[in-house]
mmCIF file of C-alpha atoms in Angstrom:
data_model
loop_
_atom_site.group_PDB
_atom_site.id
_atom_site.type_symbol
_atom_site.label_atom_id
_atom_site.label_comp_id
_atom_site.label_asym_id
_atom_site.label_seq_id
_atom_site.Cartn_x
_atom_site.Cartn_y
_atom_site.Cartn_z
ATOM 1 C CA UNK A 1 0.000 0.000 0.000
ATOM 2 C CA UNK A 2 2.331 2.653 0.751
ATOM 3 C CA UNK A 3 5.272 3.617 -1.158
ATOM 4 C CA UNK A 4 7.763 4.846 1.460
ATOM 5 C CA UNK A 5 8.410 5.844 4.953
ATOM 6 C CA UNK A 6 5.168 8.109 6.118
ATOM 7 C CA UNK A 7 3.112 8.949 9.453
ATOM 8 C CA UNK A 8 -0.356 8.404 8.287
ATOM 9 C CA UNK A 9 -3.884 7.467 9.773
ATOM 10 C CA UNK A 10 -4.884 6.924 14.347
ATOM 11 C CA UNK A 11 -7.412 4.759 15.274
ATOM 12 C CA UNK A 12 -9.366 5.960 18.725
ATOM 13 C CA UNK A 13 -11.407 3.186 20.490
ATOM 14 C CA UNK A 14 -14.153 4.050 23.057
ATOM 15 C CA UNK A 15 -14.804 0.833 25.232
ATOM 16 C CA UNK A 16 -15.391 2.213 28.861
ATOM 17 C CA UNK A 17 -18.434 4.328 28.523
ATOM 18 C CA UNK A 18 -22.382 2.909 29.607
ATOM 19 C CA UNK A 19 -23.844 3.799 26.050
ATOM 20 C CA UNK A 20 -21.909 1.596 22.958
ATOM 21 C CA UNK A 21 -18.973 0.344 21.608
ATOM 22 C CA UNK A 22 -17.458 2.478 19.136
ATOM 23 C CA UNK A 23 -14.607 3.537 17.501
ATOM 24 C CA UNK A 24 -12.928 5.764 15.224
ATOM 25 C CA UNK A 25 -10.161 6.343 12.425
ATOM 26 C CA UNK A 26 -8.654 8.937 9.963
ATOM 27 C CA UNK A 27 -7.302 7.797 6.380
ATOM 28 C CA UNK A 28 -4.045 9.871 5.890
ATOM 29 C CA UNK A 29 -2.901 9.401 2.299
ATOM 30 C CA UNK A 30 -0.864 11.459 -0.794
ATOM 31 C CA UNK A 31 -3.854 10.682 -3.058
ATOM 32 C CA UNK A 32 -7.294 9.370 -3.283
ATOM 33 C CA UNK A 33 -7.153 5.477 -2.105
ATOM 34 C CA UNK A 34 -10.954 5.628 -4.388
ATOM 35 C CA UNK A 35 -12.496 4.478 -1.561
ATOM 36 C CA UNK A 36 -15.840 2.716 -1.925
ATOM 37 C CA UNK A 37 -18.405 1.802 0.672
ATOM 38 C CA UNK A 38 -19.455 -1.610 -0.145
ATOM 39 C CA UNK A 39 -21.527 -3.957 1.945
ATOM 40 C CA UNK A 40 -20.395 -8.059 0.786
ATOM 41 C CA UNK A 41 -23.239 -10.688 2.128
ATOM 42 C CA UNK A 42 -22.426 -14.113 3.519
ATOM 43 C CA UNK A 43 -21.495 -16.698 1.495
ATOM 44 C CA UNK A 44 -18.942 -15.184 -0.653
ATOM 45 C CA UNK A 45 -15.805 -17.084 -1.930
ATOM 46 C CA UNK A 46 -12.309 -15.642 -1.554
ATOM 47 C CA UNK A 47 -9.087 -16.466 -2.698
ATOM 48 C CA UNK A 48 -6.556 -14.787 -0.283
ATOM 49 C CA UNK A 49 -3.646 -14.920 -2.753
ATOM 50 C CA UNK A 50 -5.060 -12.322 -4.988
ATOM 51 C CA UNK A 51 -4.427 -8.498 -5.742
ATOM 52 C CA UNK A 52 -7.209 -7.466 -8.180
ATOM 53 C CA UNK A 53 -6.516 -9.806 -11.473
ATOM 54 C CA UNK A 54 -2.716 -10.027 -10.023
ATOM 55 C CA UNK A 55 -1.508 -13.415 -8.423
ATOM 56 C CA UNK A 56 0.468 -12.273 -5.313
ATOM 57 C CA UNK A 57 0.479 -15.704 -3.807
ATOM 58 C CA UNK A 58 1.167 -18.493 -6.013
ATOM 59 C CA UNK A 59 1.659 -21.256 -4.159
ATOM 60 C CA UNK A 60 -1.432 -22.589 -1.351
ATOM 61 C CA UNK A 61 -3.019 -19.624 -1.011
ATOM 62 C CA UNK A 62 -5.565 -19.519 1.607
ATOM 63 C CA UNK A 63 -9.669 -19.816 0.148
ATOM 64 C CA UNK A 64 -12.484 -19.625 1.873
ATOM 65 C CA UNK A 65 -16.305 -18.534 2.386
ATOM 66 C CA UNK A 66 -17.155 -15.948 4.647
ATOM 67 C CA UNK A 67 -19.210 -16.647 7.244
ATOM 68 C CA UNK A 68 -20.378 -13.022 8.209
ATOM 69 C CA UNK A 69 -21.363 -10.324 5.945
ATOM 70 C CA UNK A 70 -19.403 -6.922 6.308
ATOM 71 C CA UNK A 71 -19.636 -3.366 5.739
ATOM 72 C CA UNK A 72 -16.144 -1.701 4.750
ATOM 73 C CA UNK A 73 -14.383 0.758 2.984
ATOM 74 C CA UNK A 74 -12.392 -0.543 -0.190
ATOM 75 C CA UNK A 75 -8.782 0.553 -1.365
ATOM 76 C CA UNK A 76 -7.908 0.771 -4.653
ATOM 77 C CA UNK A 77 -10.500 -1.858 -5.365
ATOM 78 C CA UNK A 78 -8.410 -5.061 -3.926
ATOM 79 C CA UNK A 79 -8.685 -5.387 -0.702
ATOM 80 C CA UNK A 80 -10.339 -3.399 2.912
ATOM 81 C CA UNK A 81 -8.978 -1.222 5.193
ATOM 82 C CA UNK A 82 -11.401 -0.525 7.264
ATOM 83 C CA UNK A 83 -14.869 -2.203 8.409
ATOM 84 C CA UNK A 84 -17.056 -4.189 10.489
ATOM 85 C CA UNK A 85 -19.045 -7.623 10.596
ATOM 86 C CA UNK A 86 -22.527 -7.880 11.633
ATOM 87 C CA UNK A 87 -21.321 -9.602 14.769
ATOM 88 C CA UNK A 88 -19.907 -6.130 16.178
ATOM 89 C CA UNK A 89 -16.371 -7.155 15.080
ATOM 90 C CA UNK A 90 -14.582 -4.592 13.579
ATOM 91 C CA UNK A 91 -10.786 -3.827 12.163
ATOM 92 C CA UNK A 92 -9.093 -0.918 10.569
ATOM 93 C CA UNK A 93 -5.444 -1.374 8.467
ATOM 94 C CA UNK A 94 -3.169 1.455 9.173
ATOM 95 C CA UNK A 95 0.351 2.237 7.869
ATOM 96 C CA UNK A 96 3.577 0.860 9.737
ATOM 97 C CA UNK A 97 6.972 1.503 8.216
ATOM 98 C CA UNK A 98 8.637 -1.012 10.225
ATOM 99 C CA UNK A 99 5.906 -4.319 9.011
ATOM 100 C CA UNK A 100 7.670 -6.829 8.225
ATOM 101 C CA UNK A 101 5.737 -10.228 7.242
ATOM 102 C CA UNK A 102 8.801 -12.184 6.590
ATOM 103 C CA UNK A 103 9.938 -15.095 3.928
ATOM 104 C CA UNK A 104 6.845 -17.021 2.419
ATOM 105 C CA UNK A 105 6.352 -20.279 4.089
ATOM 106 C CA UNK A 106 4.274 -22.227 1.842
ATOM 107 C CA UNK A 107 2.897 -24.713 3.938
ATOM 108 C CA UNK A 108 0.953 -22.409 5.663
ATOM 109 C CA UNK A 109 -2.256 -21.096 3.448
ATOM 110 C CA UNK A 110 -1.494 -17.283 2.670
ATOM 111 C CA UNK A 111 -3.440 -13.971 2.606
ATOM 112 C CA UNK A 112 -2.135 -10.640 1.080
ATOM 113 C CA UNK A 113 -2.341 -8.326 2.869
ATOM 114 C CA UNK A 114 -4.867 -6.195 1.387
ATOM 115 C CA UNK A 115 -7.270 -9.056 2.234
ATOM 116 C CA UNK A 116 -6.006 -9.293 5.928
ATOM 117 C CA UNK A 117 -8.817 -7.511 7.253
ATOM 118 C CA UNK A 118 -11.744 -8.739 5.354
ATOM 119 C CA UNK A 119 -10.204 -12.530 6.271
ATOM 120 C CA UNK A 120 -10.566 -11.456 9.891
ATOM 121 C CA UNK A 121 -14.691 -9.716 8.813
ATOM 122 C CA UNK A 122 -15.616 -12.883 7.251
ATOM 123 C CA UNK A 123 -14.115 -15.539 9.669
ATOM 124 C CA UNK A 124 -14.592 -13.866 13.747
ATOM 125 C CA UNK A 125 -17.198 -12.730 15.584
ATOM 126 C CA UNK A 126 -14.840 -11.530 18.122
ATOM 127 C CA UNK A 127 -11.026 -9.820 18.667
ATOM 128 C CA UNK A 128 -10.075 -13.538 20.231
ATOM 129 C CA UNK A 129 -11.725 -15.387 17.335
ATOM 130 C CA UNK A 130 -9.788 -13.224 15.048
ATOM 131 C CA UNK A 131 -6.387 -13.948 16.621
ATOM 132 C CA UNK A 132 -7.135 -17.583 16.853
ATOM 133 C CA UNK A 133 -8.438 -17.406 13.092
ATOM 134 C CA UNK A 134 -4.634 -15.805 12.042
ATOM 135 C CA UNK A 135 -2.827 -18.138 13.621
ATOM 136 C CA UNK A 136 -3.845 -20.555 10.888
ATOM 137 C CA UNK A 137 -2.329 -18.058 8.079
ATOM 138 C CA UNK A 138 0.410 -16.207 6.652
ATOM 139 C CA UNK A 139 -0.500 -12.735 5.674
ATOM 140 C CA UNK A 140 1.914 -11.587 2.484
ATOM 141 C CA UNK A 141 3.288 -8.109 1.536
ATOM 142 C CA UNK A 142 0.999 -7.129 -1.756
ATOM 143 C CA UNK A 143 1.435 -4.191 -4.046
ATOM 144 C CA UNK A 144 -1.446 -2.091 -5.517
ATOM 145 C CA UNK A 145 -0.925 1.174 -6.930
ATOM 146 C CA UNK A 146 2.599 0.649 -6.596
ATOM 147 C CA UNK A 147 2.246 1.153 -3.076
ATOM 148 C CA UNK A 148 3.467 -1.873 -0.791
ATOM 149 C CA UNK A 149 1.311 -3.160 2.273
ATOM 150 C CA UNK A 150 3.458 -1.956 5.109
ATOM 151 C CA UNK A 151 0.839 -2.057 7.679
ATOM 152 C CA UNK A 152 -0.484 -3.458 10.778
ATOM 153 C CA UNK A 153 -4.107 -3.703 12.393
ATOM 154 C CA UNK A 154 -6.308 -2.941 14.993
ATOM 155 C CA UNK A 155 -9.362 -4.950 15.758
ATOM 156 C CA UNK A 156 -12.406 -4.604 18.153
ATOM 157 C CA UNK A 157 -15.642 -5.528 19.083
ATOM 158 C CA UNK A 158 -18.768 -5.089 20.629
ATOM 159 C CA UNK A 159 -17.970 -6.679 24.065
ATOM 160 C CA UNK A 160 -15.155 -3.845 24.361
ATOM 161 C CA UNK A 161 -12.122 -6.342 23.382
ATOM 162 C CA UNK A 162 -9.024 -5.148 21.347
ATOM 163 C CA UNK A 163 -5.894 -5.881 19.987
ATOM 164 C CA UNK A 164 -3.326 -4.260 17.833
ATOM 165 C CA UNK A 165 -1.299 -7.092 15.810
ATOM 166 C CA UNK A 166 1.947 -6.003 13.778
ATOM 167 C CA UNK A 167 4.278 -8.415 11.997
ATOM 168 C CA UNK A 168 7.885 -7.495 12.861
ATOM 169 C CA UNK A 169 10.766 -8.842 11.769
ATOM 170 C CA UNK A 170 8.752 -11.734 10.171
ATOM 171 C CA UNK A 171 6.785 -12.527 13.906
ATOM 172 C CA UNK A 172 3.373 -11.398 14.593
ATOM 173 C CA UNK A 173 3.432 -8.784 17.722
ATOM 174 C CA UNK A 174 -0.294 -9.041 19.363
ATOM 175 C CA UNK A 175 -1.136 -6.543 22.271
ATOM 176 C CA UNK A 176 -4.563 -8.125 23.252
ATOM 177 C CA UNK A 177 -6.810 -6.365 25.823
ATOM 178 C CA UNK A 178 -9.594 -3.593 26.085
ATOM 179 C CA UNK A 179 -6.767 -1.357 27.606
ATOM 180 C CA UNK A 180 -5.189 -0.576 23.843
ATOM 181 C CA UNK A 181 -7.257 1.779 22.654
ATOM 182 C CA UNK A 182 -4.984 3.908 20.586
ATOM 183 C CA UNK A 183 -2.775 3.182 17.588
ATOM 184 C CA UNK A 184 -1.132 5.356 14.924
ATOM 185 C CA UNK A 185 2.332 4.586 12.903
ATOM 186 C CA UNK A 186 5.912 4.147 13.921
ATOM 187 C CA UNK A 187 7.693 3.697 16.018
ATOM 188 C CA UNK A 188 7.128 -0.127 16.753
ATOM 189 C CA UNK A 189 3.720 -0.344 19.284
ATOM 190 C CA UNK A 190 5.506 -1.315 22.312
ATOM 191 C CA UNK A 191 8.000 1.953 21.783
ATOM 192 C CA UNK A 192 4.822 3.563 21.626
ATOM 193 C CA UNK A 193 3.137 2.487 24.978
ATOM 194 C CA UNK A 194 6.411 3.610 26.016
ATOM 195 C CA UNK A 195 6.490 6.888 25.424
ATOM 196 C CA UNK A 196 3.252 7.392 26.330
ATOM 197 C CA UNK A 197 3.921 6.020 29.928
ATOM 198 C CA UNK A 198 6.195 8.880 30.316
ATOM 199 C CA UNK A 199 3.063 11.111 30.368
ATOM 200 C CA UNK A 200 -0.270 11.335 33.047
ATOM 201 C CA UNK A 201 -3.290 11.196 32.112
ATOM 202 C CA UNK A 202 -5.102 9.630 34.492
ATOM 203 C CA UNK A 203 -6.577 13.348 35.677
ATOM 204 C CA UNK A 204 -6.283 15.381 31.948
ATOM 205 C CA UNK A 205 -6.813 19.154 32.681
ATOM 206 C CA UNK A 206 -6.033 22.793 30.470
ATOM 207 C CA UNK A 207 -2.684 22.842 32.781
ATOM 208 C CA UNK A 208 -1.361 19.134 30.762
ATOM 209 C CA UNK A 209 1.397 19.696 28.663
ATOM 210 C CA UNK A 210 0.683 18.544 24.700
ATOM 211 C CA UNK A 211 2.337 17.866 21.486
ATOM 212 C CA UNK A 212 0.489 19.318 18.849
ATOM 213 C CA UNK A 213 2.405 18.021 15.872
ATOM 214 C CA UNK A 214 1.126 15.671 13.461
ATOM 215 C CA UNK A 215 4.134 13.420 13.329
ATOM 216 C CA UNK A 216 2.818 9.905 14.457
ATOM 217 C CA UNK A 217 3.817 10.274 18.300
ATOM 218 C CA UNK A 218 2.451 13.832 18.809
ATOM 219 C CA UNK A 219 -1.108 12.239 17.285
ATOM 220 C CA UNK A 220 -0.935 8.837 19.356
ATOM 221 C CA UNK A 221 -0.561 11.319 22.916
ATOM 222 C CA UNK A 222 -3.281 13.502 21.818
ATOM 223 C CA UNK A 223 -5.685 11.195 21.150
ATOM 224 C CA UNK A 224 -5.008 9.428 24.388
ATOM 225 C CA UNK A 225 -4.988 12.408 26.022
ATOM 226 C CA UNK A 226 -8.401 14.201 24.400
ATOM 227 C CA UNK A 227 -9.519 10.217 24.623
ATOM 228 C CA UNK A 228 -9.454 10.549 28.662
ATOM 229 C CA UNK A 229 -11.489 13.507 28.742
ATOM 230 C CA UNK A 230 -14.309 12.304 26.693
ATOM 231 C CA UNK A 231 -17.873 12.592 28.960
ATOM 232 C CA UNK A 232 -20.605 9.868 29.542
ATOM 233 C CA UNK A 233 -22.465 10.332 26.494
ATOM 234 C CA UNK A 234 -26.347 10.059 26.407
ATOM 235 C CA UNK A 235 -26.735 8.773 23.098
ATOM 236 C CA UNK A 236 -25.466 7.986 19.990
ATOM 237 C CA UNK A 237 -25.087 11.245 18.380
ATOM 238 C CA UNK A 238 -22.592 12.707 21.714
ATOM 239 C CA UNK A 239 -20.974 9.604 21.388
ATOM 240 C CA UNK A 240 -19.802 9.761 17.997
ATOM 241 C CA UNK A 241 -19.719 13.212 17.860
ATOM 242 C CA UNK A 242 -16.542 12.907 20.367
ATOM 243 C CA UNK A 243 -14.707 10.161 18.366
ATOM 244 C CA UNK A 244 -15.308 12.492 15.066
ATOM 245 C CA UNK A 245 -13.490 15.361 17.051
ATOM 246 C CA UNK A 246 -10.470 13.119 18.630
ATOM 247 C CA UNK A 247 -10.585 12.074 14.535
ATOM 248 C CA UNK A 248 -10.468 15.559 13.576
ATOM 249 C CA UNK A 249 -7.975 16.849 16.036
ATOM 250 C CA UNK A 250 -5.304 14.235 15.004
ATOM 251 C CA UNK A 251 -6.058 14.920 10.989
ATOM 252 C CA UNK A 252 -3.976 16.985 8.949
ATOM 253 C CA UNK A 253 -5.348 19.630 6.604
ATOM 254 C CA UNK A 254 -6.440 18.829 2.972
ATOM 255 C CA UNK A 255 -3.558 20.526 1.490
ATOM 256 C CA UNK A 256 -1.187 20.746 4.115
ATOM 257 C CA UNK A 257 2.651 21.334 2.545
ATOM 258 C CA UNK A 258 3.573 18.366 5.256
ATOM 259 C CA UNK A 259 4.031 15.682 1.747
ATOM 260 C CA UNK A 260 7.889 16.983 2.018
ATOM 261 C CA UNK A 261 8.518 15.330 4.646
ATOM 262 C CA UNK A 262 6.380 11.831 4.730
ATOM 263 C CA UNK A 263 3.137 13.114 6.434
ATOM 264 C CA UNK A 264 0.099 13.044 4.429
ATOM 265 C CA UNK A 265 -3.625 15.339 4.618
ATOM 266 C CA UNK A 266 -5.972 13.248 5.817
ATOM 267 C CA UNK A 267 -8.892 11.776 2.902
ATOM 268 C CA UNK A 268 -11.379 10.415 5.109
ATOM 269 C CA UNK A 269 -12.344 9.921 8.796
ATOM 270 C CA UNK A 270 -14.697 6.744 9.970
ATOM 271 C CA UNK A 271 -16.907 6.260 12.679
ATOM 272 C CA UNK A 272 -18.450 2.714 13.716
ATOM 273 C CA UNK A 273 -21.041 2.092 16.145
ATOM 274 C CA UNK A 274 -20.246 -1.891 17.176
ATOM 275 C CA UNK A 275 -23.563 -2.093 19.713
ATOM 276 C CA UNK A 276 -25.657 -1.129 16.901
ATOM 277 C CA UNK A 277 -23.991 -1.919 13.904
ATOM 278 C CA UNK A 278 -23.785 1.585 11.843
ATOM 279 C CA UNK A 279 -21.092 2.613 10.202
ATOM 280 C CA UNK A 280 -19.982 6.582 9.748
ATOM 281 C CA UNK A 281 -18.088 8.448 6.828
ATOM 282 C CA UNK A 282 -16.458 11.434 6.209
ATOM 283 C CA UNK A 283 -14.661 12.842 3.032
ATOM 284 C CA UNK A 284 -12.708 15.387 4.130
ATOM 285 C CA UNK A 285 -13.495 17.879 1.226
ATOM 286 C CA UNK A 286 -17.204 17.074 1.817
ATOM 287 C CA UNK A 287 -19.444 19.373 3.880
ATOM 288 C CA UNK A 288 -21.048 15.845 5.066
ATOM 289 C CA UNK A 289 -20.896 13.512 7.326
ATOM 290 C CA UNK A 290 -22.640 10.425 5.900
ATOM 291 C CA UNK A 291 -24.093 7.232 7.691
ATOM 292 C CA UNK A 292 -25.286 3.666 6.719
ATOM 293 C CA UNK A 293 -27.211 1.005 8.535
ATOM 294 C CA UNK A 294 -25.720 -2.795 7.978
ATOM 295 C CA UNK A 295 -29.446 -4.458 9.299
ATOM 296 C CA UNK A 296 -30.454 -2.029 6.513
ATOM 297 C CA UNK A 297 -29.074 -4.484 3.928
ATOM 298 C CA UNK A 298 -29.836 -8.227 2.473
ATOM 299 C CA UNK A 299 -26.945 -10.038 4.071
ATOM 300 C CA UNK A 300 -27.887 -13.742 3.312
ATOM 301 C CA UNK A 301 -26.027 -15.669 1.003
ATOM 302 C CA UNK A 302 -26.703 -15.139 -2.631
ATOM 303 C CA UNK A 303 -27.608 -11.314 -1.891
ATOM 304 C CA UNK A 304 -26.015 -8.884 -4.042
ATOM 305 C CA UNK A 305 -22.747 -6.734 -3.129
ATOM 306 C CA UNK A 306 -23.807 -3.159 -2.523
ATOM 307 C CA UNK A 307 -22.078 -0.135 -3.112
ATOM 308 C CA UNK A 308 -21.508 3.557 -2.780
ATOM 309 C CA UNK A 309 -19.076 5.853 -4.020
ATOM 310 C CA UNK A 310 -18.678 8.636 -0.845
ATOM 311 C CA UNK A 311 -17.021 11.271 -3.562
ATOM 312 C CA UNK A 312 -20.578 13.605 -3.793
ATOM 313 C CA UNK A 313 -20.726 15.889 -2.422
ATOM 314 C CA UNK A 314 -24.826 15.659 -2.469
ATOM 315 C CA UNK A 315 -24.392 12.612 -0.391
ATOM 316 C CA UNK A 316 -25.903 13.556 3.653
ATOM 317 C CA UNK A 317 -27.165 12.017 6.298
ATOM 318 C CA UNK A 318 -28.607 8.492 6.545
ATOM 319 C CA UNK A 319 -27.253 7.017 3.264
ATOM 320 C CA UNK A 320 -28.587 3.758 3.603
ATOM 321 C CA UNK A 321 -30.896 3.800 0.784
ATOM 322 C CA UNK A 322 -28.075 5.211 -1.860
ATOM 323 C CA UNK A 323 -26.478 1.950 -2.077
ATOM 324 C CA UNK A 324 -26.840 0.292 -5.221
ATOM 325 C CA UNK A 325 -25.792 -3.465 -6.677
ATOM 326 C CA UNK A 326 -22.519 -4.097 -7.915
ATOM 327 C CA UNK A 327 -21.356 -5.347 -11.206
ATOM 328 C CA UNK A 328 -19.297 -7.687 -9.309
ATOM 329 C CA UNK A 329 -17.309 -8.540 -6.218
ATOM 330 C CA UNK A 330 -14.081 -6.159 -5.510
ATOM 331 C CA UNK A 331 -12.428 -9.110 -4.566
#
């Protein structure tokens, strides 16, 4: 996916309020990844060893039928990067500079990377279903765009569970608990909890000192830190109206001259509500935010794939309705 050393994209998870489950995330990104909202029934076939019409894993790659349909956002048409099942389980890819999947082992079924995600959407109901379900794989660096798939992921669902799972130098790194709530880009995870041990805030006030860069470290403290001060919401719309502002304080301007120096403007920022299955979008040079209901959708086997492009600007509001059938699968 990406093409060199960047910062780009935070993921903000809300587990420990009364109300829901949900969770956040900004796409950060040189150019449009033509993202496409597109809801994918049960019952689908997959071969994990394709990129688009490109064979990126020759030998045993993994196939299989998904068990749970899923509402995500497509990249580039090959693969998802960000989602969730109708079980409440969802997963977001962001960029890692220092991913490393290692050699190919063959005897293990493999997955590029691009599919890594939606193999996790279509097999798990839950974060520990989803570990146990990768265990059984190899996820392989792809190319599309001719970007490379340095990335890692963050999963959760609607019990409150997480995990952040990179692959470094060629071992899979899983942080597992409802306590990781925050992820951005390098450094390495555990250099990140690190750092951000060095700060306090258990009691956040006006008074607590802040980065305010956009470099991948400043964004990982500030979320925690604006993540801490988040009130008890009493409904849906407070509560995803604070994970859209953590989103929007950690994005960088449409525009912004950062490109010079790896950091990308921000193309899109995602909301999901995992308690009631709704999934939130917003394109940052639309006015709009836009919304869709998965129960709003056939999911049963045989139903068609349904899509929407988010680049209209007359797009608003409950978009549930807008979707139409696609030609075919993305993947």
């Amino acid at each position: 996916m990406p093409l060199q050393s960047v910062d780009a994209c935070t993921r903000v998870l809300w587990n420990d309020n009364d109300l829901a489950v949900v969770v956040g995330r900004t796409m950060d990104w040189p150019e449009s990844t033509e993202p496409v909202l597109t809801v994918m029934p049960r019952g689908m076939e997959r071969d994990g060893g394709r990129t688009g019409s490109t064979v990126t894993v020759e030998e045993n790659p993994a196939q299989w039928t998904s068990q749970y349909a899923s509402m995500v956002t497509t990249i580039y048409g090959v693969g998802s990067v960000d989602g969730f099942n109708e079980r409440g389980l969802a997963g977001h890819l962001l960029y890692l500079n220092a991913a490393d999947f290692g050699e190919r082992d063959p005897s293990k079924p493999g997955v590029q990377a691009g599919l890594w995600l939606q193999f996790v959407l279509d097999n798990a109901a839950t974060v520990a279903e989803a570990i146990e379900a990768l265990d059984t794989v190899q996820i392989v660096m792809t190319e599309a765009a001719g970007h490379k798939s340095y990335v890692h992921m963050a999963i959760e669902d609607a019990n409150g569970d997480s995990a952040i799972i990179e692959y470094i130098d060629g071992e899979p790194v899983i942080h597992h608990g409802q306590e990781y709530r925050i992820m951005t880009n390098d450094p390495t995870y555990d250099e990140q909890l690190e750092l951000l041990a060095q700060l306090d805030f258990s009691d956040p006030s006006s008074d607590t000192p802040l980065p305010g860069n956009v470099k991948a470290t400043d964004r990982f403290q500030r979320a925690a830190y604006y993540s801490a001060m988040l009130p008890e919401p009493s409904n849906e719309r407070e509560a995803i109206a604070g994970i859209l502002a953590i989103a929007r304080n950690v994005s960088v301007p449409f525009g912004a001259p950062y490109k010079d120096f790896g950091i990308y403007n921000t193309e899109y920022r995602t909301a999901i509500n995992l308690t009631d299955r709704r999934y939130f979008f917003e394109l940052t040079t639309s006015p709009n935010v836009i919304w869709a209901e998965l129960d709003g959708f056939g999911l049963e086997a045989g139903a068609p794939v349904m899509t929407l492009d988010p680049d209209d600007i007359d797009l608003a509001g409950d978009v549930t309705a807008s979707f139409q059938p696609a030609e075919s699968a993305p993947f």
